[in-house]
Short mmCIF file of C-alpha atoms in Angstrom, two decimals:
data_model
loop_
_atom_site.label_atom_id
_atom_site.label_comp_id
_atom_site.label_asym_id
_atom_site.label_seq_id
_atom_site.Cartn_x
_atom_site.Cartn_y
_atom_site.Cartn_z
CA MET R 27 13.31 -31.51 -0.47
CA ILE R 28 12.68 -31.34 -4.31
CA GLU R 29 12.64 -34.78 -5.93
CA LEU R 30 12.36 -35.46 -9.48
CA TYR R 31 11.79 -39.03 -10.85
CA HIS R 32 12.39 -39.74 -14.67
CA ILE R 33 11.20 -36.45 -16.11
CA TRP R 34 10.60 -36.32 -19.72
CA LYS R 35 9.65 -33.26 -21.87
CA GLN R 36 8.70 -33.35 -25.45
CA TYR R 37 7.69 -29.97 -26.95
CA GLN R 38 7.98 -31.50 -30.56
CA LYS R 39 8.52 -35.06 -32.04
CA PRO R 40 11.37 -36.48 -32.02
CA HIS R 41 13.21 -34.23 -29.99
CA TRP R 42 13.24 -34.49 -26.02
CA ALA R 43 14.04 -31.06 -24.32
CA ILE R 44 14.40 -33.27 -21.03
CA ALA R 45 15.17 -36.87 -21.20
CA ASP R 46 15.06 -39.02 -18.21
CA VAL R 47 16.22 -36.61 -15.46
CA SER R 48 16.28 -37.57 -12.01
CA LEU R 49 17.43 -35.30 -9.11
CA GLU R 50 17.36 -34.55 -5.61
CA ILE R 51 17.68 -31.27 -4.20
CA ASN R 52 17.66 -30.91 -0.26
CA THR R 53 16.09 -28.20 1.66
CA GLY R 54 18.70 -25.46 2.15
CA ASP R 55 20.49 -26.42 -0.94
CA PHE R 56 22.27 -23.73 -3.02
CA CYS R 57 22.37 -25.60 -6.18
CA PHE R 58 23.17 -24.63 -10.17
CA ILE R 59 21.63 -26.48 -13.01
CA THR R 60 24.20 -25.40 -15.95
CA GLY R 61 24.87 -26.20 -19.21
CA PRO R 62 25.09 -24.90 -22.86
CA SER R 63 22.29 -23.09 -24.44
CA GLY R 64 19.31 -25.39 -25.47
CA SER R 65 20.44 -28.12 -22.79
CA GLY R 66 17.36 -27.84 -21.07
CA LYS R 67 17.80 -25.74 -18.14
CA THR R 68 14.82 -23.44 -18.64
CA THR R 69 12.50 -26.24 -19.26
CA LEU R 70 13.56 -28.22 -16.13
CA LEU R 71 13.00 -24.85 -13.87
CA ARG R 72 9.44 -24.27 -15.60
CA ILE R 73 8.71 -27.85 -14.82
CA ILE R 74 9.70 -27.35 -11.13
CA PHE R 75 7.14 -24.55 -10.48
CA ARG R 76 4.82 -26.23 -13.14
CA GLU R 77 4.52 -23.42 -15.52
CA ILE R 78 4.63 -26.43 -17.72
CA LEU R 79 3.79 -30.05 -17.12
CA PRO R 80 6.50 -33.05 -18.02
CA THR R 81 5.50 -35.53 -20.61
CA GLU R 82 6.39 -38.20 -18.31
CA GLY R 83 7.80 -38.44 -14.63
CA GLN R 84 6.92 -37.12 -11.30
CA ILE R 85 8.10 -34.36 -8.99
CA LEU R 86 7.80 -34.19 -4.93
CA ILE R 87 8.27 -30.98 -3.01
CA ASP R 88 8.25 -31.68 0.54
CA GLY R 89 6.46 -35.28 -0.18
CA VAL R 90 3.67 -33.38 -2.21
CA ASN R 91 3.27 -34.69 -5.81
CA ILE R 92 2.79 -31.27 -7.51
CA LEU R 93 1.61 -32.73 -10.64
CA LYS R 94 -1.41 -34.01 -8.70
CA ILE R 95 -2.17 -30.50 -7.41
CA PRO R 96 -5.43 -28.99 -9.38
CA ASP R 97 -5.07 -25.96 -11.49
CA HIS R 98 -7.15 -23.81 -8.96
CA LYS R 99 -4.87 -24.85 -6.04
CA ILE R 100 -1.44 -24.41 -7.67
CA TYR R 101 -1.14 -20.68 -6.31
CA LYS R 102 -0.57 -22.46 -3.09
CA LEU R 103 2.68 -23.74 -4.73
CA ARG R 104 3.57 -20.54 -6.18
CA ARG R 105 3.34 -18.69 -3.06
CA LEU R 106 6.17 -20.93 -1.51
CA MET R 107 8.39 -19.87 -4.42
CA GLY R 108 10.21 -16.92 -5.41
CA ILE R 109 11.18 -17.12 -9.35
CA VAL R 110 13.13 -15.02 -11.67
CA PHE R 111 12.09 -15.57 -15.31
CA GLN R 112 14.75 -15.14 -17.66
CA ASP R 113 12.60 -12.83 -19.70
CA PHE R 114 11.70 -10.93 -16.66
CA ARG R 115 8.04 -11.14 -16.97
CA LEU R 116 7.44 -7.36 -15.84
CA MET R 117 4.08 -5.47 -15.92
CA PHE R 118 5.46 -2.43 -18.30
CA HIS R 119 2.28 -0.32 -17.31
CA GLN R 120 3.02 -0.61 -13.71
CA SER R 121 5.62 1.00 -11.67
CA VAL R 122 8.72 -0.68 -10.15
CA PHE R 123 6.88 -0.61 -6.76
CA ALA R 124 3.64 -2.18 -8.10
CA ASN R 125 5.68 -4.91 -10.06
CA VAL R 126 7.35 -6.12 -6.75
CA ALA R 127 4.53 -5.45 -4.53
CA ILE R 128 2.14 -7.89 -6.40
CA SER R 129 3.88 -10.95 -4.75
CA LEU R 130 2.62 -9.38 -1.39
CA GLN R 131 -0.77 -7.98 -2.55
CA ILE R 132 -1.93 -11.47 -3.47
CA THR R 133 -1.61 -12.44 0.46
CA GLY R 134 -3.34 -9.55 1.93
CA LEU R 135 -0.57 -8.24 3.96
CA PRO R 136 -1.21 -4.48 5.41
CA ASP R 137 -0.21 -1.55 2.87
CA LYS R 138 2.49 -0.59 5.41
CA GLU R 139 4.13 -4.04 5.65
CA ILE R 140 4.18 -4.25 1.74
CA ARG R 141 5.63 -0.95 1.59
CA ARG R 142 8.51 -1.83 4.14
CA ARG R 143 9.24 -5.18 2.29
CA VAL R 144 9.21 -3.63 -1.07
CA PHE R 145 11.54 -1.13 -0.32
CA ASN R 146 13.76 -3.60 1.51
CA SER R 147 13.97 -5.94 -1.23
CA LEU R 148 14.55 -2.90 -3.88
CA ARG R 149 17.50 -1.68 -1.69
CA GLN R 150 18.91 -5.14 -1.63
CA VAL R 151 19.21 -4.98 -5.29
CA ASN R 152 20.13 -1.16 -5.19
CA LEU R 153 17.18 0.06 -7.01
CA HIS R 154 15.06 1.76 -4.25
CA HIS R 155 15.62 4.95 -5.90
CA LYS R 156 13.91 3.93 -8.98
CA MET R 157 10.61 2.78 -6.81
CA TRP R 158 8.33 5.02 -8.91
CA GLU R 159 9.62 4.41 -12.46
CA TYR R 160 8.20 2.34 -14.88
CA PRO R 161 10.14 -0.84 -16.00
CA SER R 162 10.11 0.64 -19.66
CA ARG R 163 12.30 3.35 -18.58
CA LEU R 164 14.78 1.26 -16.90
CA SER R 165 17.92 -0.62 -18.32
CA TYR R 166 17.97 -4.41 -19.09
CA GLY R 167 20.03 -4.81 -16.20
CA GLU R 168 17.73 -2.62 -14.13
CA GLN R 169 14.40 -4.62 -15.11
CA GLN R 170 16.53 -7.95 -14.13
CA ARG R 171 16.97 -6.60 -10.68
CA VAL R 172 13.32 -5.72 -10.59
CA ALA R 173 12.42 -9.22 -11.31
CA ILE R 174 14.84 -10.47 -8.78
CA ALA R 175 13.48 -7.88 -6.16
CA ARG R 176 9.96 -9.49 -6.82
CA ALA R 177 11.29 -12.96 -6.18
CA ILE R 178 12.70 -12.40 -2.90
CA VAL R 179 10.08 -10.09 -1.47
CA ASN R 180 7.96 -12.49 -0.19
CA HIS R 181 10.79 -14.57 1.55
CA PRO R 182 10.19 -17.66 -0.47
CA LYS R 183 10.96 -21.02 0.48
CA ILE R 184 12.16 -22.01 -2.81
CA LEU R 185 13.99 -19.27 -5.04
CA LEU R 186 14.10 -20.51 -8.77
CA ALA R 187 16.31 -18.11 -11.08
CA ASP R 188 16.71 -18.61 -14.74
CA GLU R 189 19.86 -16.94 -15.97
CA PRO R 190 19.53 -13.99 -12.93
CA THR R 191 22.74 -12.27 -13.79
CA GLY R 192 22.89 -12.71 -17.31
CA ASN R 193 22.58 -8.86 -18.13
CA LEU R 194 24.45 -7.62 -15.19
CA ASP R 195 28.34 -6.67 -14.92
CA PRO R 196 30.30 -8.85 -12.79
CA GLU R 197 30.21 -6.59 -9.37
CA LEU R 198 26.61 -6.30 -9.43
CA ALA R 199 26.27 -10.24 -10.58
CA TYR R 200 28.22 -10.84 -7.74
CA GLU R 201 26.16 -8.89 -5.34
CA ILE R 202 22.93 -10.61 -6.57
CA MET R 203 24.60 -14.06 -5.81
CA THR R 204 25.29 -12.68 -2.44
CA ILE R 205 21.66 -11.47 -1.99
CA PHE R 206 20.69 -15.30 -3.08
CA LYS R 207 22.95 -16.68 -0.64
CA GLU R 208 21.73 -14.60 2.07
CA ILE R 209 18.11 -16.16 1.50
CA ASN R 210 19.73 -19.27 1.31
CA ASP R 211 21.57 -18.66 4.82
CA GLN R 212 17.84 -18.14 6.33
CA GLY R 213 16.89 -21.48 5.06
CA ALA R 214 15.58 -20.97 1.40
CA THR R 215 16.52 -23.35 -0.97
CA VAL R 216 17.94 -21.95 -4.02
CA ILE R 217 18.05 -23.59 -7.39
CA ILE R 218 19.82 -21.42 -10.15
CA GLY R 219 19.88 -22.06 -14.17
CA SER R 220 23.14 -20.50 -15.21
CA HIS R 221 26.16 -20.95 -17.66
CA ASP R 222 28.31 -18.35 -15.78
CA ARG R 223 31.40 -20.59 -14.64
CA GLU R 224 32.95 -18.02 -12.44
CA LEU R 225 29.64 -17.66 -10.40
CA ILE R 226 28.88 -21.24 -10.32
CA ARG R 227 32.68 -22.04 -9.25
CA HIS R 228 32.41 -19.33 -6.72
CA PHE R 229 28.91 -19.88 -5.24
CA GLY R 230 27.73 -23.26 -6.21
CA HIS R 231 27.09 -25.86 -3.69
CA LYS R 232 25.55 -28.67 -5.70
CA ILE R 233 25.94 -28.61 -9.44
CA PHE R 234 24.05 -30.46 -12.13
CA PHE R 235 25.52 -30.62 -15.54
CA LEU R 236 22.64 -30.75 -18.23
CA GLN R 237 23.48 -31.75 -21.90
CA THR R 238 20.84 -32.09 -24.75
CA GLY R 239 18.17 -32.77 -21.70
CA LYS R 240 20.18 -35.18 -19.74
CA ILE R 241 22.28 -34.75 -16.77
CA ILE R 242 25.51 -35.80 -17.80
CA GLY R 243 27.17 -35.09 -14.15
CA GLN R 244 26.71 -33.96 -10.51
CA GLU R 245 29.10 -32.19 -8.38
CA VAL R 246 28.48 -31.67 -4.31
CA LYS R 247 30.91 -29.37 -2.87
CA PRO R 248 31.65 -29.79 0.74
CA MET J 21 -7.46 -9.03 5.15
CA ILE J 22 -10.50 -9.51 2.62
CA PHE J 23 -11.33 -5.74 2.79
CA ARG J 24 -7.48 -5.07 2.43
CA GLN J 25 -7.79 -7.54 -0.99
CA LEU J 26 -10.99 -6.26 -2.18
CA LYS J 27 -9.69 -2.25 -1.78
CA TYR J 28 -6.48 -3.33 -3.72
CA LEU J 29 -8.69 -4.99 -6.22
CA LEU J 30 -10.71 -2.00 -6.82
CA GLN J 31 -7.82 0.28 -6.94
CA SER J 32 -6.53 -1.95 -9.46
CA ALA J 33 -9.38 -1.78 -11.58
CA GLY J 34 -9.89 1.94 -11.61
CA HIS J 35 -5.88 2.08 -12.30
CA ASN J 36 -6.36 -0.09 -15.21
CA LEU J 37 -9.39 1.88 -16.35
CA TRP J 38 -7.47 5.09 -16.39
CA ASN J 39 -4.06 3.58 -17.47
CA PHE J 40 -6.06 2.16 -20.77
CA ARG J 41 -8.67 5.07 -21.10
CA GLY J 42 -8.25 5.07 -24.86
CA ARG J 43 -8.99 1.66 -25.27
CA ASN J 44 -11.73 1.62 -22.62
CA LEU J 45 -13.41 4.75 -24.14
CA ILE J 46 -13.90 2.71 -27.54
CA SER J 47 -15.47 -0.19 -25.87
CA VAL J 48 -17.70 2.38 -24.16
CA LEU J 49 -18.53 3.55 -27.37
CA ILE J 50 -19.16 0.33 -29.28
CA ILE J 51 -21.15 -0.85 -26.24
CA SER J 52 -23.26 2.26 -26.36
CA PHE J 53 -23.72 2.12 -30.13
CA SER J 54 -25.29 -1.42 -29.55
CA PHE J 55 -27.54 -0.24 -26.89
CA LEU J 56 -28.61 2.75 -28.88
CA VAL J 57 -30.09 0.70 -31.39
CA ILE J 58 -32.02 -1.39 -29.17
CA GLY J 59 -33.12 1.96 -27.44
CA ILE J 60 -34.20 3.32 -30.53
CA PHE J 61 -36.39 0.52 -31.45
CA LEU J 62 -37.83 0.43 -27.85
CA ALA J 63 -38.57 4.25 -28.54
CA LEU J 64 -40.23 3.67 -31.71
CA SER J 65 -42.42 0.76 -30.23
CA ASN J 66 -43.32 3.06 -27.26
CA ASN J 67 -44.52 5.55 -29.84
CA LEU J 68 -47.01 3.11 -31.88
CA THR J 69 -48.15 1.75 -28.79
CA TYR J 70 -49.11 5.36 -27.54
CA LEU J 71 -50.58 6.31 -30.75
CA GLY J 72 -52.83 3.12 -30.69
CA GLU J 73 -53.81 3.83 -27.29
CA GLN J 74 -54.60 7.35 -27.99
CA LEU J 75 -56.83 6.48 -31.19
CA SER J 76 -58.74 4.01 -29.12
CA ASN J 77 -59.37 6.72 -26.61
CA ASN J 78 -60.31 9.47 -28.57
CA LEU J 79 -62.69 7.42 -30.47
CA ALA J 80 -66.56 7.84 -29.57
CA ILE J 81 -68.89 4.72 -30.14
CA SER J 82 -72.25 5.51 -31.70
CA PHE J 83 -75.18 3.48 -30.69
CA PHE J 84 -77.96 3.70 -32.99
CA LEU J 85 -81.43 3.33 -31.54
CA LYS J 86 -84.53 2.18 -32.93
CA GLN J 87 -86.89 5.63 -34.31
CA ASN J 88 -89.42 6.38 -31.70
CA LEU J 89 -87.87 4.72 -28.92
CA PRO J 90 -89.82 5.78 -25.57
CA ALA J 91 -87.39 8.09 -23.05
CA LYS J 92 -87.53 5.61 -20.63
CA GLU J 93 -85.89 2.95 -22.88
CA VAL J 94 -83.37 5.44 -24.09
CA GLU J 95 -82.49 6.30 -20.51
CA GLU J 96 -82.14 2.56 -19.61
CA ILE J 97 -79.49 2.05 -22.45
CA ARG J 98 -77.61 5.19 -21.55
CA GLN J 99 -77.53 4.07 -18.20
CA ALA J 100 -76.15 0.83 -19.27
CA ILE J 101 -73.38 2.56 -21.40
CA LEU J 102 -72.60 4.77 -18.39
CA ASP J 103 -72.25 1.61 -15.87
CA SER J 104 -69.29 0.70 -17.88
CA THR J 105 -65.81 1.82 -16.62
CA LEU J 106 -64.59 2.60 -20.04
CA VAL J 107 -66.97 5.25 -20.56
CA ASP J 108 -66.49 8.83 -19.66
CA ASN J 109 -69.70 10.37 -21.09
CA VAL J 110 -72.93 9.68 -22.91
CA VAL J 111 -74.61 12.49 -25.33
CA TYR J 112 -78.14 11.47 -26.60
CA VAL J 113 -78.20 12.58 -30.24
CA SER J 114 -81.69 13.03 -31.76
CA GLN J 115 -82.67 12.50 -35.44
CA SER J 116 -83.08 16.21 -36.18
CA GLU J 117 -79.51 16.98 -34.54
CA ALA J 118 -78.11 14.18 -36.88
CA LEU J 119 -79.75 15.60 -39.75
CA SER J 120 -78.27 19.07 -38.92
CA ARG J 121 -74.77 17.67 -38.61
CA PHE J 122 -74.90 15.85 -41.63
CA THR J 123 -76.05 19.30 -43.48
CA ALA J 124 -73.34 20.87 -41.83
CA ASN J 125 -70.66 18.42 -42.62
CA PHE J 126 -71.71 17.78 -46.27
CA PRO J 127 -73.35 20.87 -47.34
CA GLU J 128 -73.15 19.69 -50.90
CA LEU J 129 -75.44 16.85 -50.14
CA LYS J 130 -77.92 19.17 -48.54
CA GLU J 131 -80.52 19.29 -51.21
CA ILE J 132 -80.81 15.64 -51.54
CA VAL J 133 -81.56 15.10 -48.14
CA ALA J 134 -84.12 18.01 -48.56
CA ASN J 135 -85.69 15.84 -51.13
CA LEU J 136 -86.39 12.92 -48.82
CA ASP J 137 -89.74 12.50 -47.25
CA SER J 138 -88.46 11.75 -44.08
CA ASN J 139 -85.43 12.10 -41.83
CA PRO J 140 -83.34 9.00 -42.25
CA PHE J 141 -80.96 9.55 -39.74
CA PRO J 142 -81.82 7.16 -36.55
CA PRO J 143 -81.27 8.59 -33.11
CA SER J 144 -78.19 7.66 -31.44
CA LEU J 145 -76.11 7.67 -28.12
CA GLU J 146 -72.70 8.69 -28.30
CA ALA J 147 -70.20 7.24 -25.72
CA ARG J 148 -66.81 8.93 -25.26
CA LEU J 149 -64.02 6.32 -23.81
CA LYS J 150 -61.96 7.66 -20.57
CA ASP J 151 -58.77 9.01 -21.32
CA LYS J 152 -56.53 5.95 -20.38
CA SER J 153 -55.21 3.01 -21.95
CA VAL J 154 -58.02 0.71 -22.98
CA THR J 155 -57.52 -2.37 -24.60
CA LEU J 156 -59.27 -3.22 -28.13
CA ALA J 157 -60.80 -6.51 -26.55
CA ALA J 158 -62.42 -4.43 -23.74
CA ILE J 159 -63.63 -2.12 -25.97
CA THR J 160 -65.22 -5.17 -28.18
CA ALA J 161 -66.66 -6.79 -25.17
CA PHE J 162 -68.27 -3.47 -24.04
CA ILE J 163 -69.87 -2.94 -27.44
CA ASP J 164 -71.07 -6.61 -27.74
CA HIS J 165 -72.85 -6.09 -24.41
CA ILE J 166 -74.56 -3.05 -25.39
CA LYS J 167 -75.58 -4.33 -29.03
CA ARG J 168 -77.68 -7.11 -27.40
CA LEU J 169 -80.00 -4.61 -25.30
CA PRO J 170 -83.18 -4.11 -26.80
CA GLY J 171 -83.56 -1.07 -28.96
CA VAL J 172 -79.97 -0.75 -29.80
CA VAL J 173 -79.94 -1.45 -33.76
CA ASP J 174 -76.67 -0.58 -35.15
CA VAL J 175 -73.05 0.36 -33.78
CA GLN J 176 -70.81 2.71 -35.08
CA PHE J 177 -67.05 2.35 -34.50
CA ASN J 178 -63.73 2.85 -36.06
CA GLN J 179 -62.80 -0.42 -35.02
CA ASP J 180 -60.58 -1.02 -38.34
CA TRP J 181 -58.46 2.12 -37.48
CA VAL J 182 -57.78 0.82 -33.89
CA GLU J 183 -56.99 -2.54 -34.98
CA LYS J 184 -54.96 -1.41 -37.69
CA MET J 185 -53.01 0.84 -35.12
CA GLU J 186 -52.85 -2.17 -32.82
CA SER J 187 -51.55 -4.56 -35.17
CA LEU J 188 -48.98 -2.06 -36.38
CA SER J 189 -47.87 -1.60 -33.07
CA ARG J 190 -47.89 -5.32 -32.29
CA ILE J 191 -45.76 -5.79 -35.51
CA VAL J 192 -43.21 -3.15 -34.37
CA GLN J 193 -43.05 -4.65 -31.12
CA ALA J 194 -42.40 -8.18 -32.51
CA ILE J 195 -39.90 -6.62 -34.81
CA GLY J 196 -38.41 -5.00 -31.97
CA PHE J 197 -38.48 -8.07 -29.66
CA PHE J 198 -36.64 -10.26 -32.53
CA LEU J 199 -34.27 -7.56 -33.43
CA GLY J 200 -33.86 -6.61 -29.98
CA VAL J 201 -32.68 -10.39 -29.03
CA ILE J 202 -30.25 -10.51 -32.14
CA LEU J 203 -28.91 -7.19 -31.12
CA ILE J 204 -28.60 -8.10 -27.34
CA LEU J 205 -26.90 -11.35 -28.77
CA ALA J 206 -24.79 -9.08 -31.35
CA SER J 207 -24.00 -6.75 -28.41
CA PHE J 208 -22.87 -9.44 -26.18
CA PHE J 209 -20.36 -10.66 -28.76
CA ILE J 210 -18.96 -7.42 -29.68
CA ILE J 211 -18.68 -6.46 -25.91
CA SER J 212 -17.24 -9.85 -25.03
CA ASN J 213 -14.90 -9.51 -28.00
CA VAL J 214 -14.00 -5.81 -27.03
CA VAL J 215 -13.26 -7.08 -23.45
CA ARG J 216 -11.45 -9.97 -24.85
CA LEU J 217 -9.01 -7.61 -26.70
CA ASN J 218 -8.44 -6.08 -23.46
CA VAL J 219 -7.76 -8.77 -21.66
CA PHE J 220 -5.82 -10.34 -24.24
CA ALA J 221 -3.84 -7.12 -24.25
CA ARG J 222 -3.12 -7.90 -20.70
CA LYS J 223 -2.37 -11.64 -20.57
CA ASN J 224 1.22 -10.96 -19.92
CA GLU J 225 0.02 -9.36 -16.60
CA ILE J 226 -2.41 -12.17 -15.81
CA GLU J 227 0.22 -14.57 -16.42
CA ILE J 228 2.73 -13.00 -14.23
CA GLN J 229 0.00 -12.74 -11.26
CA ARG J 230 -0.74 -16.45 -11.75
CA LEU J 231 3.10 -17.07 -11.65
CA VAL J 232 3.47 -15.22 -8.42
CA GLY J 233 0.86 -17.08 -6.87
CA ALA J 234 -2.56 -15.14 -7.27
CA THR J 235 -5.76 -16.91 -7.02
CA ASN J 236 -8.12 -16.92 -10.00
CA THR J 237 -10.65 -14.91 -8.24
CA PHE J 238 -7.86 -12.36 -7.31
CA ILE J 239 -6.88 -12.05 -11.03
CA ARG J 240 -10.76 -12.18 -12.14
CA ILE J 241 -12.17 -9.34 -10.03
CA PRO J 242 -10.55 -6.30 -11.41
CA PHE J 243 -11.36 -7.44 -14.89
CA LEU J 244 -14.97 -8.14 -13.48
CA VAL J 245 -15.10 -4.66 -12.17
CA GLU J 246 -14.04 -3.14 -15.41
CA GLY J 247 -16.51 -5.06 -17.51
CA PHE J 248 -19.18 -3.92 -15.30
CA VAL J 249 -18.18 -0.23 -15.32
CA LEU J 250 -17.66 -0.24 -19.03
CA GLY J 251 -20.80 -1.89 -19.79
CA LEU J 252 -22.61 0.60 -17.00
CA ALA J 253 -21.06 3.55 -18.93
CA GLY J 254 -21.87 2.43 -22.28
CA SER J 255 -25.59 1.62 -21.58
CA LEU J 256 -25.78 5.20 -19.68
CA LEU J 257 -24.24 6.76 -22.75
CA SER J 258 -26.74 5.00 -25.25
CA ILE J 259 -29.49 6.71 -22.80
CA PHE J 260 -28.20 10.07 -22.98
CA ILE J 261 -27.91 9.71 -26.70
CA LEU J 262 -31.24 8.40 -27.05
CA PHE J 263 -32.54 11.44 -25.04
CA LEU J 264 -30.56 13.90 -27.37
CA LEU J 265 -32.06 12.03 -30.56
CA ILE J 266 -35.70 12.00 -29.01
CA LYS J 267 -35.15 15.96 -28.84
CA ILE J 268 -33.50 16.42 -32.01
CA PHE J 269 -34.94 13.95 -34.34
CA PRO J 270 -38.47 15.65 -34.73
CA VAL J 271 -36.71 18.79 -35.76
CA TYR J 272 -35.16 17.25 -38.49
CA ILE J 273 -37.92 15.22 -39.91
CA GLY J 274 -40.97 17.07 -38.83
CA GLN J 275 -40.69 19.30 -42.31
CA THR J 276 -40.10 16.43 -44.90
CA LEU J 277 -42.61 13.45 -43.54
CA GLY J 278 -45.54 15.36 -42.74
CA ALA J 279 -48.26 13.00 -41.36
CA ALA J 280 -45.82 10.40 -41.07
CA GLU J 281 -43.88 11.74 -38.70
CA GLN J 282 -46.19 11.13 -35.95
CA LEU J 283 -45.35 7.16 -36.64
CA LEU J 284 -41.74 7.73 -36.88
CA ALA J 285 -41.53 9.67 -33.70
CA LEU J 286 -39.53 8.60 -30.76
CA ARG J 287 -41.26 8.31 -27.48
CA PRO J 288 -38.91 8.30 -24.43
CA LEU J 289 -38.33 5.14 -22.64
CA SER J 290 -40.06 4.49 -19.39
CA LEU J 291 -38.01 4.17 -16.44
CA GLU J 292 -38.30 0.36 -16.29
CA GLN J 293 -37.16 0.37 -19.73
CA MET J 294 -34.06 2.48 -19.04
CA ILE J 295 -33.34 0.23 -15.70
CA TRP J 296 -33.40 -2.71 -18.05
CA LEU J 297 -30.95 -1.29 -20.55
CA VAL J 298 -28.33 -0.17 -17.60
CA VAL J 299 -29.02 -3.64 -16.12
CA GLY J 300 -28.55 -5.15 -19.43
CA GLY J 301 -25.35 -3.05 -20.24
CA ALA J 302 -23.78 -3.85 -17.04
CA LEU J 303 -24.47 -7.31 -16.93
CA THR J 304 -23.05 -7.70 -20.56
CA GLY J 305 -19.95 -6.21 -19.46
CA THR J 306 -19.25 -8.13 -16.55
CA LEU J 307 -20.06 -11.47 -18.42
CA GLY J 308 -18.28 -10.62 -21.37
CA SER J 309 -15.22 -10.12 -19.15
CA ALA J 310 -15.89 -13.07 -17.03
CA SER J 311 -15.82 -15.43 -20.27
CA SER J 312 -12.71 -13.50 -21.78
CA VAL J 313 -10.73 -13.68 -18.54
CA SER J 314 -11.42 -17.54 -17.91
CA LYS J 315 -9.45 -18.31 -21.15
CA PHE J 316 -6.13 -17.14 -19.66
CA LEU J 317 -6.36 -18.38 -16.20
CA ARG J 318 -4.85 -21.64 -17.22
CA VAL J 319 -1.13 -21.13 -16.74
#
């Protein structure tokens, strides 16, 4: 369970990127954070995986206050998560395989197992035939799928995705969401920042509406 | 699991060294030039130390004796000189031998000497020192000891030259040490900045590793290995260039400098000095890397 209590975030005075956001996301939820550009979706996701710290407020994940985790132990939290960044954050001088495998290399899995899981992940995003290519040779949409494969390869308990379908055509976007739904069906909590109304309408189970850093509405579908 | 990770990290370091070979080659060259300057000073200092030692060792010490000293006493003094561990051999030079040497060396003064009533040259014992490194302090102590023996009236020893050479060697060593410390510090900053540029170029990669849950150690190890390899390669290259310089340098300067060539010659580094340079290179590379990468581990 992810609980956010009165989260405030200010990058620059006097504007608040996030203003008093409190929300609860249950284990196994498939939820969207939506809102117009600049509403604070990315900031909120970055706070949840502790890339940045909130100016005020507390965040509990399964009862643990993640803001109190010392820096050198933050890797434990991150290993529970799979993250799809809006800017993909790929290592451009390494192959697609190496980019996806990094999430598993850090855990010390046997090479054979790493190869198997990386191949499966890439097959899920329909990119297994480009395993040995370099990201710079891939299209924008393909790079995005590499980022998705990396996020799902370690079977995360929490999957965070920031605009994961932003550069994909509708069919592929639908397929990617189906993959996320499969991961969700296996027990993972999925949180997606998106403004794609069509997808949200189709897949959204719990939806938080964000505007100028504030939650202005919440919808839970049965 | 640890071995698997270690294998991966070493592979990763090798991969990065190869992938960024252009940048790494420049780093190696910068490191090697820094260490080359230190090496040249060591080689110059080695040469002056060697010359000083040679000069002390090749000098003969003449102990002048009282005239008409009984043979028994001369023998006692000779024995006392020979008892010293510094002395290789002793030769007795009689008054007439001293005179004939003088006339041979200075034939133009032959007539002046011939006009004298008596032979002015005292008999002497000439001690030649053993051919090994002997300090000036040891020689001085030995001379003082012999000088006090009855029958010995004076000592001739080119102490000035030895002292000058020794102090020159000390000055060069001091300058070498002073510059060495500055150069080592400068090298450290140059190397750590070169490594920092390498690390900075890959900060994106470090950030990604942090965000997917890599530990700081996991991120750090490949960089440390790379820093170690670059430092090691740089210092080894500097030793190789120094070796070439030692071989080529005399050929170029021999003609122009004449006698000064001996002073400016480079003498090869000792094994110990080479080991220090290599260890210094590897250590500087590793520490430079460690200090640089730490700055990017706060994501």
